[in-house]
Amino acid sequence: MHEHPPSSPTGQAPLPATAAAEATVTVGTATGSRAGNVQPVYPNPRGAMVAMCLALVLIASSMSALNLALPQLALDLGASTTSLTWIVDGYTVVLAGLVLPLGALGDHYGRRAVLVGGTAVFGAAALTASFASGSAELVAWRMVMGLGAAMMMPGTLSTMTAVLPADQRARGVAVWAGCAAAGVALGLLASGALLEWFSWRSIFTAAAAVALVTAVVAVLFAPETREARPRGFDAAGAVCTAIAPGALVFALIEGNDVGWGEPPVVAALAVSVLAAVAYVVLGLRADEPLLDPRLFRIPGFRAGSVTIAAQFLAVFGFYFVGLQYVQLVLGYRPLKAGLALLPIGLIVVPVSQTSPRLAVRFGVRAVMVTGLLLLGCGLVAMASLHAGSGYLPFLACLLVAGFGVGMTGAVGTSAITGSLTREKQGVASAVNDVTREVGAAVGIALMGSVFGSRYRASLPEAVSRLPQGAAEAVRHSPAGGVHVAGPQGAALATGVREAFMRGMSAALLAAAVVVAVAACSLVRAPGRTRRSAD
């Protein structure tokens, strides 16, 4: 995980993205590396792939599953929009902050051991979360689930590429990428089906059961792999990479709730900036940094990281508000709400397969910029919808954004992996994970914060004339507002839905601005290169 960077950032010619972990040294029926004399041979690589795919689907599905349960959580636990943001984002921000250092521990002590330990932590936390009686308790257990996910995730790709023969690694990495994408959709479908017949607690019970199955399959079929030459652990780098995104997310969520000028919020922003600066300063001085900041001098590496982070910021921030839209405004039940977003996959999957060829023809920079601009246009168009727009205009905006997601995902990842040599693919894989999770965590916090602030400011004057308890319920969340209005309060329900749309529009426009800035920052990204076909 913590490799030393190339002596000079000149390796910009893209290498195959499927070369991930080629230099990983494994411990199995034989030991060695690609450069060594002995090629590792494992008795059951397919079983190991099944175990790693199960773990990956569990991690990805848990990032999306609770979005469909937000209206239920708001009513059952009395959770405000800020609390709902923490419930969703607590998991993601811990995963983002700890995936690098825990990946390094797996490289040192054994990836299967850390992964199995992670499934135990994840499963126990999920089962306990199913009995939560308040939003603060649920946030705490979601964070523990994020810890378990951070223990599992780094070893999934590294183990798969280590156990597969060299001629099957391309297919293995493609399967890994497919499982990462499928996990998000499966999380929505599974939670939608569960919520049709059970409460939100069933989502956590199901996650605990899947974690148990994953642990058993990993113990039975996945071999132990680790680095042959263990490196020193960069504790300072681990602390900085955990604190910087965590403090930023805290400031974004709490700033909306208590005010941006409050001391805790200002202090959190300052801590985030200081941690980021310390990461750079200490990383430049360390002999074996967890993630060498010099890598970001490489144009392709930097451009790919920015692109992936912006894409995940927009996508997971959209899930937070978009899935509430189809339930609270369109009136869809949970399963239908999950199905309403599936058509985006009909666009993302084929476009993702085509985008590498577009990069060969038009250049990496052109494809990434175009993809981000399409994503931004989809968000801006969606921000223009109103409460009576219906599903078809929403779907049209979704498909435009889907084209952008499909164009940026594969090419952004290839830009990261292709900027480093084969020996540095472990670092490339780690950065690909971190940029995804940090982008998602910041996106949920940013869009949840903007949404909540604008929603409360747009509520009709009639809310202030309600009894205190009812008024607080309306201000806390749109689900509470719709519930308070009931079938008899048509005027109040209409006002709540219009306030929701204003909040959603503001959140989508905020994400669109970030995506546009990211697109503008790609002016130095690689264009057409001789080896783009790889």
XYZ file of C-alpha atoms in Angstrom, residues 78-447:
370
model
C -37.534 11.516 15.041
C -34.339 12.155 13.100
C -33.700 15.597 11.640
C -32.134 16.127 8.218
C -28.771 16.646 9.956
C -29.153 13.368 11.841
C -30.140 11.570 8.641
C -27.016 12.934 6.958
C -24.872 11.572 9.785
C -26.638 8.194 9.669
C -25.807 7.818 5.982
C -22.395 9.509 6.026
C -20.997 8.149 9.306
C -20.298 4.847 7.561
C -18.743 6.441 4.483
C -16.482 8.946 6.241
C -14.929 6.276 8.492
C -14.417 4.028 5.472
C -12.780 6.897 3.570
C -10.478 7.865 6.436
C -9.271 4.374 7.370
C -9.106 2.459 4.093
C -5.462 3.457 3.454
C -3.939 2.668 6.873
C -5.937 -0.529 7.319
C -4.941 -1.586 3.818
C -1.317 -1.122 4.841
C -1.887 -3.308 7.909
C -3.341 -5.984 5.663
C -0.276 -5.850 3.419
C 1.899 -6.334 6.497
C 0.020 -8.882 8.622
C -2.085 -10.672 6.030
C -5.000 -9.481 3.952
C -7.335 -12.376 4.703
C -6.818 -12.014 8.452
C -7.687 -8.310 8.352
C -10.634 -8.929 6.007
C -12.142 -11.664 8.183
C -11.667 -9.475 11.240
C -13.435 -6.696 9.359
C -16.431 -8.894 8.590
C -16.725 -9.725 12.301
C -16.639 -6.034 13.244
C -19.069 -5.135 10.455
C -21.528 -7.924 11.251
C -21.573 -7.317 14.996
C -22.100 -3.572 14.490
C -24.875 -4.141 11.928
C -26.715 -6.547 14.214
C -26.432 -4.123 17.147
C -27.579 -1.220 14.944
C -30.808 -3.089 14.228
C -31.766 -2.546 17.888
C -30.904 1.185 17.962
C -33.441 3.327 19.771
C -32.157 6.760 18.737
C -30.403 8.495 15.864
C -27.171 9.137 17.817
C -26.891 5.443 18.685
C -27.507 4.471 15.071
C -24.829 6.904 13.858
C -22.311 5.361 16.274
C -22.936 1.831 15.047
C -22.846 2.942 11.420
C -19.379 4.326 12.100
C -18.291 0.979 13.549
C -19.649 -0.660 10.399
C -17.445 1.762 8.432
C -14.449 0.552 10.413
C -15.250 -3.040 9.465
C -15.702 -2.040 5.816
C -12.317 -0.250 5.830
C -10.723 -3.469 7.088
C -12.356 -5.485 4.300
C -12.139 -3.306 1.214
C -8.375 -2.984 0.514
C -7.809 -6.734 0.526
C -10.516 -7.544 -2.011
C -8.723 -6.440 -5.171
C -5.220 -7.275 -3.882
C -6.240 -10.825 -3.016
C -8.003 -11.413 -6.330
C -5.049 -10.251 -8.419
C -2.647 -12.221 -6.232
C -4.405 -15.574 -6.544
C -5.314 -15.440 -10.227
C -2.887 -16.601 -12.919
C -1.414 -13.768 -14.948
C -3.579 -14.501 -18.000
C -6.774 -14.274 -15.924
C -6.075 -11.080 -14.013
C -7.715 -8.840 -16.601
C -10.966 -10.749 -16.215
C -10.592 -10.769 -12.439
C -10.251 -6.990 -12.214
C -13.212 -6.563 -14.558
C -15.281 -8.785 -12.250
C -14.120 -6.735 -9.244
C -15.152 -3.475 -10.910
C -18.506 -4.958 -11.879
C -19.170 -6.100 -8.318
C -18.321 -2.638 -6.962
C -20.904 -1.082 -9.273
C -23.469 -3.847 -8.840
C -23.255 -3.611 -5.051
C -24.750 -0.115 -5.063
C -27.706 -1.236 -7.201
C -28.174 -4.428 -5.203
C -28.214 -2.389 -2.002
C -31.085 -0.281 -3.348
C -33.067 -3.270 -4.602
C -32.554 -5.375 -1.487
C -33.448 -2.547 0.885
C -36.466 -1.641 -1.248
C -37.736 -5.210 -1.077
C -37.130 -5.450 2.673
C -38.871 -2.145 3.348
C -41.977 -3.345 1.504
C -42.635 -5.895 4.270
C -40.366 -5.007 7.192
C -38.958 -1.949 8.966
C -35.596 -0.274 8.408
C -34.123 -2.594 11.065
C -34.309 -5.497 8.623
C -31.626 -3.841 6.462
C -29.099 -4.155 9.282
C -30.138 -7.701 10.135
C -29.670 -8.743 6.505
C -26.260 -7.035 6.379
C -25.153 -8.932 9.500
C -26.223 -12.238 7.914
C -24.323 -11.503 4.697
C -21.243 -10.550 6.748
C -21.356 -13.935 8.495
C -21.583 -15.768 5.162
C -18.713 -13.662 3.776
C -16.477 -14.508 6.736
C -17.132 -18.237 6.382
C -16.487 -18.222 2.617
C -13.279 -16.198 3.086
C -11.945 -18.582 5.740
C -12.757 -21.617 3.590
C -11.622 -20.448 0.177
C -9.402 -17.336 0.337
C -5.661 -17.873 0.903
C -3.540 -15.561 3.006
C -1.532 -12.995 1.036
C 0.817 -10.267 2.173
C 3.855 -8.257 1.105
C 7.121 -10.193 1.012
C 9.123 -7.216 2.323
C 7.068 -5.603 5.101
C 7.588 -1.858 5.299
C 7.408 0.469 8.242
C 3.962 1.771 9.101
C 3.514 5.504 8.455
C 1.531 6.393 11.581
C 1.672 10.151 10.942
C 0.346 9.704 7.414
C -2.418 7.429 8.677
C -3.563 10.003 11.230
C -3.521 12.862 8.711
C -5.421 10.967 6.000
C -8.080 9.985 8.540
C -8.507 13.389 10.182
C -8.591 15.600 7.054
C -11.773 14.185 5.449
C -13.412 13.453 8.808
C -13.042 17.024 10.056
C -14.256 18.429 6.739
C -17.394 16.277 6.792
C -18.067 17.265 10.415
C -17.829 20.947 9.497
C -20.121 20.582 6.475
C -22.851 18.732 8.376
C -22.726 20.653 11.641
C -22.275 24.024 9.948
C -25.724 23.665 8.452
C -27.197 22.693 11.825
C -25.579 25.086 14.319
C -24.203 27.859 12.084
C -21.018 28.287 10.075
C -19.507 30.794 12.487
C -19.775 28.578 15.567
C -16.411 27.667 17.187
C -16.731 23.862 16.701
C -17.396 24.314 12.987
C -14.561 26.810 12.467
C -12.221 24.588 14.480
C -13.164 21.541 12.378
C -12.426 23.401 9.141
C -9.077 24.542 10.530
C -8.206 21.011 11.648
C -9.070 19.642 8.202
C -6.780 22.153 6.476
C -3.950 21.605 8.959
C -4.209 17.823 8.615
C -4.046 18.109 4.824
C -0.986 20.379 5.022
C 0.661 18.071 7.547
C 0.034 15.103 5.250
C 1.932 16.853 2.453
C 4.815 18.113 4.634
C 5.309 14.849 6.522
C 4.820 12.762 3.386
C 7.608 14.631 1.589
C 9.949 13.920 4.501
C 9.027 10.284 5.164
C 11.117 7.471 3.695
C 8.088 5.235 3.153
C 4.936 7.420 3.240
C 1.526 5.814 3.310
C 0.656 7.734 0.141
C 3.435 9.861 -1.280
C 2.122 13.355 -2.122
C 4.654 13.618 -4.957
C 2.473 11.240 -6.955
C -0.030 14.052 -7.435
C 2.537 15.889 -9.547
C 1.838 13.356 -12.319
C -0.850 14.953 -14.529
C -2.728 11.745 -15.304
C -2.675 10.570 -11.704
C -3.930 13.921 -10.451
C -6.600 14.261 -13.153
C -7.936 10.760 -12.568
C -8.137 11.343 -8.812
C -10.024 14.634 -9.261
C -12.410 13.062 -11.770
C -13.281 10.037 -9.633
C -13.715 12.160 -6.491
C -16.037 14.619 -8.284
C -18.075 11.816 -9.822
C -18.648 10.043 -6.496
C -19.370 13.347 -4.750
C -22.209 14.003 -7.185
C -23.550 10.438 -7.358
C -23.789 9.662 -3.641
C -24.930 13.162 -2.764
C -27.671 12.697 -5.344
C -28.745 9.392 -3.784
C -29.310 11.198 -0.492
C -31.803 13.681 -1.961
C -32.965 11.871 -5.101
C -34.330 8.797 -3.367
C -36.286 10.986 -0.977
C -37.686 12.834 -4.005
C -39.159 9.721 -5.623
C -40.742 8.670 -2.308
C -41.920 11.941 -0.781
C -42.746 13.952 -3.912
C -43.606 11.277 -6.480
C -45.172 9.095 -3.804
C -43.381 5.846 -4.733
C -43.105 2.977 -2.283
C -39.518 1.903 -1.389
C -39.169 -0.937 -3.909
C -40.617 1.147 -6.748
C -38.311 4.001 -5.720
C -35.294 1.728 -6.018
C -36.455 0.439 -9.391
C -36.998 4.023 -10.590
C -33.244 4.646 -10.491
C -32.191 1.406 -12.192
C -32.512 2.712 -15.786
C -29.350 4.706 -15.187
C -27.513 1.375 -15.318
C -28.727 0.875 -18.888
C -26.666 3.941 -19.754
C -23.693 3.686 -17.387
C -22.713 0.094 -18.221
C -22.461 0.351 -22.036
C -20.937 3.839 -21.908
C -18.313 2.589 -19.443
C -17.391 -0.151 -21.911
C -17.140 2.357 -24.770
C -15.326 5.199 -22.985
C -11.809 3.654 -23.181
C -12.141 3.537 -26.979
C -13.321 7.147 -26.956
C -10.195 8.026 -24.951
C -8.047 6.424 -27.648
C -9.773 8.406 -30.384
C -10.235 11.778 -28.701
C -7.857 11.734 -25.726
C -8.216 11.134 -22.003
C -8.674 14.819 -21.190
C -11.503 15.282 -23.703
C -13.425 12.255 -22.437
C -13.071 13.137 -18.745
C -14.019 16.789 -19.266
C -16.993 15.862 -21.465
C -18.152 13.281 -18.932
C -17.985 15.734 -16.045
C -19.818 18.390 -18.055
C -22.587 15.921 -18.947
C -22.861 14.940 -15.294
C -23.085 18.607 -14.339
C -25.695 19.316 -17.029
C -27.833 16.443 -15.751
C -27.684 17.869 -12.244
C -28.545 21.394 -13.408
C -31.477 20.115 -15.473
C -32.741 18.130 -12.494
C -32.480 21.252 -10.339
C -35.045 22.933 -12.623
C -37.763 20.353 -11.864
C -40.749 21.254 -9.693
C -43.087 19.224 -7.513
C -45.451 18.501 -10.406
C -42.832 17.524 -13.005
C -43.379 13.779 -12.656
C -41.054 10.867 -13.323
C -40.258 11.150 -17.044
C -38.459 14.541 -16.874
C -36.601 13.242 -13.811
C -35.588 10.125 -15.764
C -34.382 12.211 -18.720
C -32.107 14.234 -16.409
C -30.929 11.018 -14.798
C -29.935 9.523 -18.140
C -27.944 12.603 -19.142
C -26.050 12.389 -15.856
C -25.632 8.643 -16.460
C -23.768 9.329 -19.705
C -21.364 11.499 -17.719
C -20.889 8.875 -15.003
C -20.184 6.204 -17.607
C -17.607 8.347 -19.395
C -15.719 9.422 -16.268
C -15.595 6.200 -14.227
C -13.523 3.836 -16.345
C -11.323 6.527 -17.903
C -10.641 8.187 -14.540
C -9.574 4.885 -13.007
C -7.404 4.090 -16.026
C -5.786 7.533 -15.751
C -4.781 6.728 -12.165
C -3.477 3.225 -12.828
C -1.931 4.115 -16.185
C 0.154 6.937 -14.696
C 2.226 4.561 -12.559
C 4.480 1.659 -13.368
C 3.399 -1.943 -12.811
C 5.316 -2.005 -9.532
C 3.192 0.880 -8.241
C -0.223 -0.594 -9.030
C -0.882 -1.274 -5.347
C -0.700 2.479 -4.747
C -2.929 3.123 -7.769
C -5.552 0.711 -6.466
C -5.464 2.314 -3.008
C -5.853 5.835 -4.413
C -8.745 4.690 -6.583
C -10.476 3.413 -3.417
C -9.711 6.512 -1.350
C -10.847 9.052 -3.944
C -14.150 7.212 -4.331
C -14.867 7.070 -0.616
C -13.721 10.623 0.167
C -15.771 11.958 -2.745
C -18.852 10.067 -1.561
C -18.427 11.192 2.054
C -17.993 14.863 1.140
C -20.835 14.708 -1.390
C -23.342 13.346 1.132
C -22.253 15.950 3.706
C -22.277 18.867 1.254
C -25.569 18.111 -0.451
